[in-house]
Amino acid sequence: STQYRLKLLSVDMMTLLLLLLFLCEAQSWVASKPNFVLLMADDLGIGDPGCYGNKTLRTPNIDRLARGGVKLTQHLAASPLCTPSRAAFMTGRYPVRSGMASQSQVGVFLFSASSGGLPPSEITFAKLLKDQGYSTALIGKWHLGISCHDPGDFCHHPTSHGFDYFHGLPLTNMRDCKLGEGSVFTAAFRLLVLLPMQLIAVALLTLVVLKWLGLFRAPPCAFLFLFLLATLLLGLLLGFLHYFRPLNCFLMRNRDITQQPMSYDNLTQRLTADAAHFLRRNAETPFLLVLSFLHMHTALFSSKDFAGKSQHGSYGDAAEEMDWSVGGKANNWEGGIRVPGIVRWPGVIQAGLEIDEPTSNMDIFPTVAKLMGSPLPQDRVIDGRDLMPLLRVRTRRSGHEFLFHYCNSYLNAVRWHPPN
C-alpha cells in the first residue's frame, strides 16, 4: 500500500526528528509540577523504529515506550532541515517568524563562526520552565547558533535560552567531523578548487605546446604566476581540511570547550551517562532534560558494542545504539517532514493509544506551558497547539486545520485538515 511504502522511505537525505516526551511526578512535588524529559533523534525516519513497522532494525526500548504511551502516526516536523526545525521545536513557532528560515540554499549553520542564531528575544519552553523554578539541561546537539557580535557573548548559546546546563555539540554532526566519511563541501571543492586547477593545467599545457611549436613565446612570469596560483588554491584546500575539524567539531560543557576536535569513541554512552547523572542530581526538584541525539545525522558512528551488529550497515548500527540510549532530508515530501512521535505519562495518558490526527513538533511548547500553568506569551503568535486534549482523549480532533511547510523561507506545501 502507499502508506506502507511511505514508512519504508530512505532517509539518507532527510532531517527527521524522533520526539519522545515523558512526564513524571517528582516525589517532593505535586502533580502540577511534572518533570519533562524530551528525547530528540536527528535523521531518524518514520519507518525506522520497530513500533512503526520496521521488522529488521532492533529498537526494543523505543518500542516499549510506544506500548506504554501514545504513538503519533501523523506527527510533522516544521521543517526538513535541522536548524529551522529545532527553532520551531524550541519556540512553538514557524521558523519564518523567528528569522530562522534561511533565504540561502544551505539553510543551516555549518561553521562555529556563522553569524546568526536563535534570537535572544525568542522565548523557549526552557525559559518558561526556568522561570517557574525548574532545573533545565540540554545534552547533545544544539545547532541554533553560539554568539552574536563577539565570540564570547554567547547570545545564541543554550545557556542564554533557558538551559542551566549544556553538554554537547553546539553545531551539527557533519561527515567532515569524522575522518573517512567524506565532506558536505564536495560540490564547493569541485567548483572552487578542482575546476580552477583544471583550467590552470590546461593553460600551462597550452603555453608549453605553443612554445614548443614556436607559435608563441610566453614570458617566464606567466608560468610562475600559474604555478603560484595553483599552489595557493591547493594550500587553501589543505588548510581548510586541516583546520575545519578542530574549529567546528568540538564538544562544550556550558560555555567551555571540553574536547576539540571531538572524539566519537563511546560518545553516545558519555552523553547518556551525563543525562542520567542530571536526573539523579535533580531527583528532588522539578526538572527539564532535553537529550538531543547526534544520531542519525551523518557522520554515522557507533561504539564497538554496536558496530557491525545490525542488518543495515553503519546506519542500522547507529540506530540500534541510539535505541540503547533510550533505555529524505531537505524536502517537503512526506518522508522529509513526517516523523516518529511518542508521548508517555504513566497513570495520566492511556497506554497503547494510537493517534492519527496531524500534530507538530511545535506543539511541545504550548503543551509544556499548559501543564505547568504558565500563560502563553501574548506579544507573539504561537503556532503550536496543546496536545493534552488529544492525548487524554478529551477530543478526537487535532487543533491544526492547516500546517504550512517551507523550503527555507519560501512556502512550499500546506497540509489541510478540513473541519468536516
mmCIF file with all atom_site columns, C-alpha atoms in Angstrom, residues 69-268:
data_model
loop_
_atom_site.group_PDB
_atom_site.id
_atom_site.type_symbol
_atom_site.label_atom_id
_atom_site.label_alt_id
_atom_site.label_comp_id
_atom_site.label_asym_id
_atom_site.label_entity_id
_atom_site.label_seq_id
_atom_site.pdbx_PDB_ins_code
_atom_site.Cartn_x
_atom_site.Cartn_y
_atom_site.Cartn_z
_atom_site.occupancy
_atom_site.B_iso_or_equiv
_atom_site.pdbx_formal_charge
_atom_site.auth_seq_id
_atom_site.auth_comp_id
_atom_site.auth_asym_id
_atom_site.auth_atom_id
_atom_site.pdbx_PDB_model_num
ATOM 1   C CA . GLY A 1 69  ? 2.300  5.514  25.821  1.00 0.00 ? 69  GLY A CA 1
ATOM 2   C CA . VAL A 1 70  ? 0.743  7.187  22.802  1.00 0.00 ? 70  VAL A CA 1
ATOM 3   C CA . LYS A 1 71  ? 2.057  6.779  19.271  1.00 0.00 ? 71  LYS A CA 1
ATOM 4   C CA . LEU A 1 72  ? 1.526  9.730  16.939  1.00 0.00 ? 72  LEU A CA 1
ATOM 5   C CA . THR A 1 73  ? 1.249  8.479  13.362  1.00 0.00 ? 73  THR A CA 1
ATOM 6   C CA . GLN A 1 74  ? 0.877  11.875 11.659  1.00 0.00 ? 74  GLN A CA 1
ATOM 7   C CA . HIS A 1 75  ? 3.499  13.822 13.585  1.00 0.00 ? 75  HIS A CA 1
ATOM 8   C CA . LEU A 1 76  ? 5.132  16.509 11.438  1.00 0.00 ? 76  LEU A CA 1
ATOM 9   C CA . ALA A 1 77  ? 8.359  18.459 11.718  1.00 0.00 ? 77  ALA A CA 1
ATOM 10  C CA . ALA A 1 78  ? 8.082  22.166 10.962  1.00 0.00 ? 78  ALA A CA 1
ATOM 11  C CA . SER A 1 79  ? 10.970 21.876 8.505   1.00 0.00 ? 79  SER A CA 1
ATOM 12  C CA . PRO A 1 80  ? 13.005 19.097 6.856   1.00 0.00 ? 80  PRO A CA 1
ATOM 13  C CA . LEU A 1 81  ? 16.252 20.793 7.980   1.00 0.00 ? 81  LEU A CA 1
ATOM 14  C CA . CYS A 1 82  ? 17.994 20.816 11.355  1.00 0.00 ? 82  CYS A CA 1
ATOM 15  C CA . THR A 1 83  ? 18.257 24.491 12.289  1.00 0.00 ? 83  THR A CA 1
ATOM 16  C CA . PRO A 1 84  ? 14.746 25.741 11.369  1.00 0.00 ? 84  PRO A CA 1
ATOM 17  C CA . SER A 1 85  ? 13.045 22.622 12.715  1.00 0.00 ? 85  SER A CA 1
ATOM 18  C CA . ARG A 1 86  ? 14.849 22.904 16.054  1.00 0.00 ? 86  ARG A CA 1
ATOM 19  C CA . ALA A 1 87  ? 13.936 26.584 16.284  1.00 0.00 ? 87  ALA A CA 1
ATOM 20  C CA . ALA A 1 88  ? 10.266 25.669 15.793  1.00 0.00 ? 88  ALA A CA 1
ATOM 21  C CA . PHE A 1 89  ? 10.544 22.877 18.368  1.00 0.00 ? 89  PHE A CA 1
ATOM 22  C CA . MET A 1 90  ? 12.017 25.205 20.994  1.00 0.00 ? 90  MET A CA 1
ATOM 23  C CA . THR A 1 91  ? 9.670  28.163 20.420  1.00 0.00 ? 91  THR A CA 1
ATOM 24  C CA . GLY A 1 92  ? 6.397  26.647 19.157  1.00 0.00 ? 92  GLY A CA 1
ATOM 25  C CA . ARG A 1 93  ? 6.582  28.992 16.151  1.00 0.00 ? 93  ARG A CA 1
ATOM 26  C CA . TYR A 1 94  ? 7.204  28.577 12.448  1.00 0.00 ? 94  TYR A CA 1
ATOM 27  C CA . PRO A 1 95  ? 10.887 29.342 11.797  1.00 0.00 ? 95  PRO A CA 1
ATOM 28  C CA . VAL A 1 96  ? 9.958  32.142 9.380   1.00 0.00 ? 96  VAL A CA 1
ATOM 29  C CA . ARG A 1 97  ? 8.550  34.055 12.367  1.00 0.00 ? 97  ARG A CA 1
ATOM 30  C CA . SER A 1 98  ? 11.844 33.973 14.279  1.00 0.00 ? 98  SER A CA 1
ATOM 31  C CA . GLY A 1 99  ? 14.106 34.616 11.306  1.00 0.00 ? 99  GLY A CA 1
ATOM 32  C CA . MET A 1 100 ? 15.429 31.045 11.421  1.00 0.00 ? 100 MET A CA 1
ATOM 33  C CA . ALA A 1 101 ? 14.332 30.176 7.879   1.00 0.00 ? 101 ALA A CA 1
ATOM 34  C CA . SER A 1 102 ? 17.195 30.989 5.549   1.00 0.00 ? 102 SER A CA 1
ATOM 35  C CA . GLN A 1 103 ? 16.880 32.610 2.146   1.00 0.00 ? 103 GLN A CA 1
ATOM 36  C CA . SER A 1 104 ? 20.082 30.882 1.016   1.00 0.00 ? 104 SER A CA 1
ATOM 37  C CA . GLN A 1 105 ? 20.346 27.395 -0.416  1.00 0.00 ? 105 GLN A CA 1
ATOM 38  C CA . VAL A 1 106 ? 22.131 25.904 2.594   1.00 0.00 ? 106 VAL A CA 1
ATOM 39  C CA . GLY A 1 107 ? 19.531 26.716 5.239   1.00 0.00 ? 107 GLY A CA 1
ATOM 40  C CA . VAL A 1 108 ? 21.567 25.581 8.284   1.00 0.00 ? 108 VAL A CA 1
ATOM 41  C CA . PHE A 1 109 ? 24.632 26.677 10.240  1.00 0.00 ? 109 PHE A CA 1
ATOM 42  C CA . LEU A 1 110 ? 27.832 24.970 9.070   1.00 0.00 ? 110 LEU A CA 1
ATOM 43  C CA . PHE A 1 111 ? 30.563 26.909 10.898  1.00 0.00 ? 111 PHE A CA 1
ATOM 44  C CA . SER A 1 112 ? 31.132 27.912 14.503  1.00 0.00 ? 112 SER A CA 1
ATOM 45  C CA . ALA A 1 113 ? 31.792 31.438 13.233  1.00 0.00 ? 113 ALA A CA 1
ATOM 46  C CA . SER A 1 114 ? 28.492 31.589 11.330  1.00 0.00 ? 114 SER A CA 1
ATOM 47  C CA . SER A 1 115 ? 26.557 34.763 12.033  1.00 0.00 ? 115 SER A CA 1
ATOM 48  C CA . GLY A 1 116 ? 23.045 34.415 13.371  1.00 0.00 ? 116 GLY A CA 1
ATOM 49  C CA . GLY A 1 117 ? 21.206 32.031 15.617  1.00 0.00 ? 117 GLY A CA 1
ATOM 50  C CA . LEU A 1 118 ? 18.023 31.766 17.648  1.00 0.00 ? 118 LEU A CA 1
ATOM 51  C CA . PRO A 1 119 ? 17.310 35.431 18.538  1.00 0.00 ? 119 PRO A CA 1
ATOM 52  C CA . PRO A 1 120 ? 17.639 36.353 22.236  1.00 0.00 ? 120 PRO A CA 1
ATOM 53  C CA . SER A 1 121 ? 14.122 37.812 22.025  1.00 0.00 ? 121 SER A CA 1
ATOM 54  C CA . GLU A 1 122 ? 12.609 34.381 21.339  1.00 0.00 ? 122 GLU A CA 1
ATOM 55  C CA . ILE A 1 123 ? 11.031 32.528 24.265  1.00 0.00 ? 123 ILE A CA 1
ATOM 56  C CA . THR A 1 124 ? 11.810 28.815 24.529  1.00 0.00 ? 124 THR A CA 1
ATOM 57  C CA . PHE A 1 125 ? 9.952  26.319 26.689  1.00 0.00 ? 125 PHE A CA 1
ATOM 58  C CA . ALA A 1 126 ? 13.197 26.060 28.685  1.00 0.00 ? 126 ALA A CA 1
ATOM 59  C CA . LYS A 1 127 ? 12.895 29.751 29.599  1.00 0.00 ? 127 LYS A CA 1
ATOM 60  C CA . LEU A 1 128 ? 9.303  29.246 30.733  1.00 0.00 ? 128 LEU A CA 1
ATOM 61  C CA . LEU A 1 129 ? 10.285 26.312 32.931  1.00 0.00 ? 129 LEU A CA 1
ATOM 62  C CA . LYS A 1 130 ? 13.349 28.035 34.356  1.00 0.00 ? 130 LYS A CA 1
ATOM 63  C CA . ASP A 1 131 ? 11.181 30.996 35.377  1.00 0.00 ? 131 ASP A CA 1
ATOM 64  C CA . GLN A 1 132 ? 8.973  28.508 37.252  1.00 0.00 ? 132 GLN A CA 1
ATOM 65  C CA . GLY A 1 133 ? 11.912 27.168 39.268  1.00 0.00 ? 133 GLY A CA 1
ATOM 66  C CA . TYR A 1 134 ? 12.830 24.162 37.127  1.00 0.00 ? 134 TYR A CA 1
ATOM 67  C CA . SER A 1 135 ? 16.359 22.861 36.691  1.00 0.00 ? 135 SER A CA 1
ATOM 68  C CA . THR A 1 136 ? 16.956 22.706 32.948  1.00 0.00 ? 136 THR A CA 1
ATOM 69  C CA . ALA A 1 137 ? 19.544 20.899 30.826  1.00 0.00 ? 137 ALA A CA 1
ATOM 70  C CA . LEU A 1 138 ? 20.270 20.284 27.163  1.00 0.00 ? 138 LEU A CA 1
ATOM 71  C CA . ILE A 1 139 ? 22.611 17.397 26.417  1.00 0.00 ? 139 ILE A CA 1
ATOM 72  C CA . GLY A 1 140 ? 23.592 16.634 22.830  1.00 0.00 ? 140 GLY A CA 1
ATOM 73  C CA . LYS A 1 141 ? 23.127 18.684 19.678  1.00 0.00 ? 141 LYS A CA 1
ATOM 74  C CA . TRP A 1 142 ? 22.041 22.353 19.692  1.00 0.00 ? 142 TRP A CA 1
ATOM 75  C CA . HIS A 1 143 ? 22.601 23.773 16.151  1.00 0.00 ? 143 HIS A CA 1
ATOM 76  C CA . LEU A 1 144 ? 20.923 27.116 16.828  1.00 0.00 ? 144 LEU A CA 1
ATOM 77  C CA . GLY A 1 145 ? 23.990 29.351 16.928  1.00 0.00 ? 145 GLY A CA 1
ATOM 78  C CA . ILE A 1 146 ? 26.579 30.352 19.509  1.00 0.00 ? 146 ILE A CA 1
ATOM 79  C CA . SER A 1 147 ? 27.428 34.067 19.584  1.00 0.00 ? 147 SER A CA 1
ATOM 80  C CA . CYS A 1 148 ? 26.216 37.362 18.116  1.00 0.00 ? 148 CYS A CA 1
ATOM 81  C CA . HIS A 1 149 ? 28.816 40.116 17.753  1.00 0.00 ? 149 HIS A CA 1
ATOM 82  C CA . ASP A 1 150 ? 31.671 38.791 19.859  1.00 0.00 ? 150 ASP A CA 1
ATOM 83  C CA . PRO A 1 151 ? 32.959 35.211 20.256  1.00 0.00 ? 151 PRO A CA 1
ATOM 84  C CA . GLY A 1 152 ? 32.392 35.483 23.981  1.00 0.00 ? 152 GLY A CA 1
ATOM 85  C CA . ASP A 1 153 ? 28.906 36.971 24.160  1.00 0.00 ? 153 ASP A CA 1
ATOM 86  C CA . PHE A 1 154 ? 27.176 33.555 23.737  1.00 0.00 ? 154 PHE A CA 1
ATOM 87  C CA . CYS A 1 155 ? 23.874 35.257 22.930  1.00 0.00 ? 155 CYS A CA 1
ATOM 88  C CA . HIS A 1 156 ? 22.606 32.258 20.909  1.00 0.00 ? 156 HIS A CA 1
ATOM 89  C CA . HIS A 1 157 ? 24.048 29.621 23.250  1.00 0.00 ? 157 HIS A CA 1
ATOM 90  C CA . PRO A 1 158 ? 21.699 27.187 25.068  1.00 0.00 ? 158 PRO A CA 1
ATOM 91  C CA . THR A 1 159 ? 22.582 28.814 28.407  1.00 0.00 ? 159 THR A CA 1
ATOM 92  C CA . SER A 1 160 ? 21.161 32.073 27.017  1.00 0.00 ? 160 SER A CA 1
ATOM 93  C CA . HIS A 1 161 ? 17.906 30.368 26.073  1.00 0.00 ? 161 HIS A CA 1
ATOM 94  C CA . GLY A 1 162 ? 16.807 28.955 29.403  1.00 0.00 ? 162 GLY A CA 1
ATOM 95  C CA . PHE A 1 163 ? 19.115 25.980 29.929  1.00 0.00 ? 163 PHE A CA 1
ATOM 96  C CA . ASP A 1 164 ? 21.070 25.951 33.199  1.00 0.00 ? 164 ASP A CA 1
ATOM 97  C CA . TYR A 1 165 ? 23.355 23.224 31.886  1.00 0.00 ? 165 TYR A CA 1
ATOM 98  C CA . PHE A 1 166 ? 24.624 22.319 28.426  1.00 0.00 ? 166 PHE A CA 1
ATOM 99  C CA . HIS A 1 167 ? 26.906 19.487 27.374  1.00 0.00 ? 167 HIS A CA 1
ATOM 100 C CA . GLY A 1 168 ? 27.230 18.584 23.747  1.00 0.00 ? 168 GLY A CA 1
ATOM 101 C CA . LEU A 1 169 ? 27.768 19.792 20.219  1.00 0.00 ? 169 LEU A CA 1
ATOM 102 C CA . PRO A 1 170 ? 26.876 23.464 19.669  1.00 0.00 ? 170 PRO A CA 1
ATOM 103 C CA . LEU A 1 171 ? 26.755 22.994 15.898  1.00 0.00 ? 171 LEU A CA 1
ATOM 104 C CA . THR A 1 172 ? 25.939 19.813 13.986  1.00 0.00 ? 172 THR A CA 1
ATOM 105 C CA . ASN A 1 173 ? 27.392 16.384 13.391  1.00 0.00 ? 173 ASN A CA 1
ATOM 106 C CA . MET A 1 174 ? 28.712 16.645 9.836   1.00 0.00 ? 174 MET A CA 1
ATOM 107 C CA . ARG A 1 175 ? 30.507 13.936 7.912   1.00 0.00 ? 175 ARG A CA 1
ATOM 108 C CA . ASP A 1 176 ? 33.529 16.271 7.835   1.00 0.00 ? 176 ASP A CA 1
ATOM 109 C CA . CYS A 1 177 ? 33.799 15.773 11.595  1.00 0.00 ? 177 CYS A CA 1
ATOM 110 C CA . LYS A 1 178 ? 34.710 12.103 11.180  1.00 0.00 ? 178 LYS A CA 1
ATOM 111 C CA . LEU A 1 179 ? 37.735 11.115 9.130   1.00 0.00 ? 179 LEU A CA 1
ATOM 112 C CA . GLY A 1 180 ? 36.919 8.904  6.175   1.00 0.00 ? 180 GLY A CA 1
ATOM 113 C CA . GLU A 1 181 ? 33.251 9.925  5.943   1.00 0.00 ? 181 GLU A CA 1
ATOM 114 C CA . GLY A 1 182 ? 33.654 12.391 3.076   1.00 0.00 ? 182 GLY A CA 1
ATOM 115 C CA . SER A 1 183 ? 32.611 16.031 3.075   1.00 0.00 ? 183 SER A CA 1
ATOM 116 C CA . VAL A 1 184 ? 29.473 18.108 2.718   1.00 0.00 ? 184 VAL A CA 1
ATOM 117 C CA . PHE A 1 185 ? 31.618 20.592 0.816   1.00 0.00 ? 185 PHE A CA 1
ATOM 118 C CA . THR A 1 186 ? 32.453 18.262 -2.083  1.00 0.00 ? 186 THR A CA 1
ATOM 119 C CA . ALA A 1 187 ? 30.438 20.292 -4.596  1.00 0.00 ? 187 ALA A CA 1
ATOM 120 C CA . ALA A 1 188 ? 32.089 23.516 -3.422  1.00 0.00 ? 188 ALA A CA 1
ATOM 121 C CA . PHE A 1 189 ? 35.540 21.924 -3.669  1.00 0.00 ? 189 PHE A CA 1
ATOM 122 C CA . ARG A 1 190 ? 34.828 20.939 -7.254  1.00 0.00 ? 190 ARG A CA 1
ATOM 123 C CA . LEU A 1 191 ? 33.679 24.432 -8.171  1.00 0.00 ? 191 LEU A CA 1
ATOM 124 C CA . LEU A 1 192 ? 36.227 26.498 -6.261  1.00 0.00 ? 192 LEU A CA 1
ATOM 125 C CA . VAL A 1 193 ? 39.314 24.271 -6.386  1.00 0.00 ? 193 VAL A CA 1
ATOM 126 C CA . LEU A 1 194 ? 39.090 21.404 -8.851  1.00 0.00 ? 194 LEU A CA 1
ATOM 127 C CA . LEU A 1 195 ? 37.697 23.446 -11.751 1.00 0.00 ? 195 LEU A CA 1
ATOM 128 C CA . PRO A 1 196 ? 40.275 26.277 -11.397 1.00 0.00 ? 196 PRO A CA 1
ATOM 129 C CA . MET A 1 197 ? 43.061 23.685 -11.073 1.00 0.00 ? 197 MET A CA 1
ATOM 130 C CA . GLN A 1 198 ? 41.895 22.060 -14.291 1.00 0.00 ? 198 GLN A CA 1
ATOM 131 C CA . LEU A 1 199 ? 41.828 25.444 -16.047 1.00 0.00 ? 199 LEU A CA 1
ATOM 132 C CA . ILE A 1 200 ? 45.324 26.226 -14.775 1.00 0.00 ? 200 ILE A CA 1
ATOM 133 C CA . ALA A 1 201 ? 46.571 22.851 -16.001 1.00 0.00 ? 201 ALA A CA 1
ATOM 134 C CA . VAL A 1 202 ? 45.036 23.463 -19.437 1.00 0.00 ? 202 VAL A CA 1
ATOM 135 C CA . ALA A 1 203 ? 46.595 26.943 -19.555 1.00 0.00 ? 203 ALA A CA 1
ATOM 136 C CA . LEU A 1 204 ? 50.030 25.608 -18.614 1.00 0.00 ? 204 LEU A CA 1
ATOM 137 C CA . LEU A 1 205 ? 49.801 22.806 -21.147 1.00 0.00 ? 205 LEU A CA 1
ATOM 138 C CA . THR A 1 206 ? 48.667 25.243 -23.839 1.00 0.00 ? 206 THR A CA 1
ATOM 139 C CA . LEU A 1 207 ? 51.588 27.596 -23.174 1.00 0.00 ? 207 LEU A CA 1
ATOM 140 C CA . VAL A 1 208 ? 54.065 24.705 -23.271 1.00 0.00 ? 208 VAL A CA 1
ATOM 141 C CA . VAL A 1 209 ? 52.680 23.377 -26.571 1.00 0.00 ? 209 VAL A CA 1
ATOM 142 C CA . LEU A 1 210 ? 52.611 26.844 -28.184 1.00 0.00 ? 210 LEU A CA 1
ATOM 143 C CA . LYS A 1 211 ? 56.167 27.485 -27.061 1.00 0.00 ? 211 LYS A CA 1
ATOM 144 C CA . TRP A 1 212 ? 57.310 24.081 -28.357 1.00 0.00 ? 212 TRP A CA 1
ATOM 145 C CA . LEU A 1 213 ? 55.663 24.741 -31.738 1.00 0.00 ? 213 LEU A CA 1
ATOM 146 C CA . GLY A 1 214 ? 57.224 28.172 -31.871 1.00 0.00 ? 214 GLY A CA 1
ATOM 147 C CA . LEU A 1 215 ? 53.855 29.888 -32.217 1.00 0.00 ? 215 LEU A CA 1
ATOM 148 C CA . PHE A 1 216 ? 54.002 31.873 -29.002 1.00 0.00 ? 216 PHE A CA 1
ATOM 149 C CA . ARG A 1 217 ? 56.776 32.659 -26.575 1.00 0.00 ? 217 ARG A CA 1
ATOM 150 C CA . ALA A 1 218 ? 55.229 33.161 -23.120 1.00 0.00 ? 218 ALA A CA 1
ATOM 151 C CA . PRO A 1 219 ? 57.284 35.126 -20.609 1.00 0.00 ? 219 PRO A CA 1
ATOM 152 C CA . PRO A 1 220 ? 58.628 33.069 -17.666 1.00 0.00 ? 220 PRO A CA 1
ATOM 153 C CA . CYS A 1 221 ? 56.496 35.106 -15.274 1.00 0.00 ? 221 CYS A CA 1
ATOM 154 C CA . ALA A 1 222 ? 53.339 33.623 -16.865 1.00 0.00 ? 222 ALA A CA 1
ATOM 155 C CA . PHE A 1 223 ? 54.417 30.120 -15.906 1.00 0.00 ? 223 PHE A CA 1
ATOM 156 C CA . LEU A 1 224 ? 55.406 31.345 -12.443 1.00 0.00 ? 224 LEU A CA 1
ATOM 157 C CA . PHE A 1 225 ? 52.041 33.077 -11.961 1.00 0.00 ? 225 PHE A CA 1
ATOM 158 C CA . LEU A 1 226 ? 50.060 29.967 -12.909 1.00 0.00 ? 226 LEU A CA 1
ATOM 159 C CA . PHE A 1 227 ? 52.241 27.796 -10.680 1.00 0.00 ? 227 PHE A CA 1
ATOM 160 C CA . LEU A 1 228 ? 51.804 30.133 -7.706  1.00 0.00 ? 228 LEU A CA 1
ATOM 161 C CA . LEU A 1 229 ? 48.046 30.317 -8.307  1.00 0.00 ? 229 LEU A CA 1
ATOM 162 C CA . ALA A 1 230 ? 47.786 26.519 -8.305  1.00 0.00 ? 230 ALA A CA 1
ATOM 163 C CA . THR A 1 231 ? 49.912 26.359 -5.148  1.00 0.00 ? 231 THR A CA 1
ATOM 164 C CA . LEU A 1 232 ? 47.664 28.928 -3.456  1.00 0.00 ? 232 LEU A CA 1
ATOM 165 C CA . LEU A 1 233 ? 44.482 27.019 -4.311  1.00 0.00 ? 233 LEU A CA 1
ATOM 166 C CA . LEU A 1 234 ? 45.969 23.740 -3.133  1.00 0.00 ? 234 LEU A CA 1
ATOM 167 C CA . GLY A 1 235 ? 47.227 25.373 0.063   1.00 0.00 ? 235 GLY A CA 1
ATOM 168 C CA . LEU A 1 236 ? 43.817 26.853 0.829   1.00 0.00 ? 236 LEU A CA 1
ATOM 169 C CA . LEU A 1 237 ? 42.185 23.461 0.320   1.00 0.00 ? 237 LEU A CA 1
ATOM 170 C CA . LEU A 1 238 ? 44.675 21.660 2.557   1.00 0.00 ? 238 LEU A CA 1
ATOM 171 C CA . GLY A 1 239 ? 44.375 24.391 5.184   1.00 0.00 ? 239 GLY A CA 1
ATOM 172 C CA . PHE A 1 240 ? 40.578 24.116 5.172   1.00 0.00 ? 240 PHE A CA 1
ATOM 173 C CA . LEU A 1 241 ? 40.719 20.335 5.512   1.00 0.00 ? 241 LEU A CA 1
ATOM 174 C CA . HIS A 1 242 ? 43.277 20.564 8.320   1.00 0.00 ? 242 HIS A CA 1
ATOM 175 C CA . TYR A 1 243 ? 41.569 23.227 10.425  1.00 0.00 ? 243 TYR A CA 1
ATOM 176 C CA . PHE A 1 244 ? 37.873 22.527 9.816   1.00 0.00 ? 244 PHE A CA 1
ATOM 177 C CA . ARG A 1 245 ? 37.529 19.721 12.384  1.00 0.00 ? 245 ARG A CA 1
ATOM 178 C CA . PRO A 1 246 ? 39.143 21.461 15.374  1.00 0.00 ? 246 PRO A CA 1
ATOM 179 C CA . LEU A 1 247 ? 37.399 24.764 14.602  1.00 0.00 ? 247 LEU A CA 1
ATOM 180 C CA . ASN A 1 248 ? 33.893 23.353 14.103  1.00 0.00 ? 248 ASN A CA 1
ATOM 181 C CA . CYS A 1 249 ? 33.654 19.830 15.533  1.00 0.00 ? 249 CYS A CA 1
ATOM 182 C CA . PHE A 1 250 ? 34.022 20.270 19.275  1.00 0.00 ? 250 PHE A CA 1
ATOM 183 C CA . LEU A 1 251 ? 32.145 19.500 22.473  1.00 0.00 ? 251 LEU A CA 1
ATOM 184 C CA . MET A 1 252 ? 31.239 22.090 25.078  1.00 0.00 ? 252 MET A CA 1
ATOM 185 C CA . ARG A 1 253 ? 30.189 21.904 28.700  1.00 0.00 ? 253 ARG A CA 1
ATOM 186 C CA . ASN A 1 254 ? 28.248 25.056 29.386  1.00 0.00 ? 254 ASN A CA 1
ATOM 187 C CA . ARG A 1 255 ? 30.419 27.745 27.744  1.00 0.00 ? 255 ARG A CA 1
ATOM 188 C CA . ASP A 1 256 ? 33.749 25.925 27.870  1.00 0.00 ? 256 ASP A CA 1
ATOM 189 C CA . ILE A 1 257 ? 35.193 23.700 25.142  1.00 0.00 ? 257 ILE A CA 1
ATOM 190 C CA . THR A 1 258 ? 35.943 20.285 26.620  1.00 0.00 ? 258 THR A CA 1
ATOM 191 C CA . GLN A 1 259 ? 37.057 18.281 23.573  1.00 0.00 ? 259 GLN A CA 1
ATOM 192 C CA . GLN A 1 260 ? 38.497 19.705 20.340  1.00 0.00 ? 260 GLN A CA 1
ATOM 193 C CA . PRO A 1 261 ? 38.103 18.072 17.917  1.00 0.00 ? 261 PRO A CA 1
ATOM 194 C CA . MET A 1 262 ? 35.528 15.779 19.443  1.00 0.00 ? 262 MET A CA 1
ATOM 195 C CA . SER A 1 263 ? 36.065 12.036 19.596  1.00 0.00 ? 263 SER A CA 1
ATOM 196 C CA . TYR A 1 264 ? 33.319 9.624  18.575  1.00 0.00 ? 264 TYR A CA 1
ATOM 197 C CA . ASP A 1 265 ? 34.615 6.913  20.915  1.00 0.00 ? 265 ASP A CA 1
ATOM 198 C CA . ASN A 1 266 ? 31.683 5.983  23.181  1.00 0.00 ? 266 ASN A CA 1
ATOM 199 C CA . LEU A 1 267 ? 30.186 9.425  22.541  1.00 0.00 ? 267 LEU A CA 1
ATOM 200 C CA . THR A 1 268 ? 26.585 8.250  22.901  1.00 0.00 ? 268 THR A CA 1
#
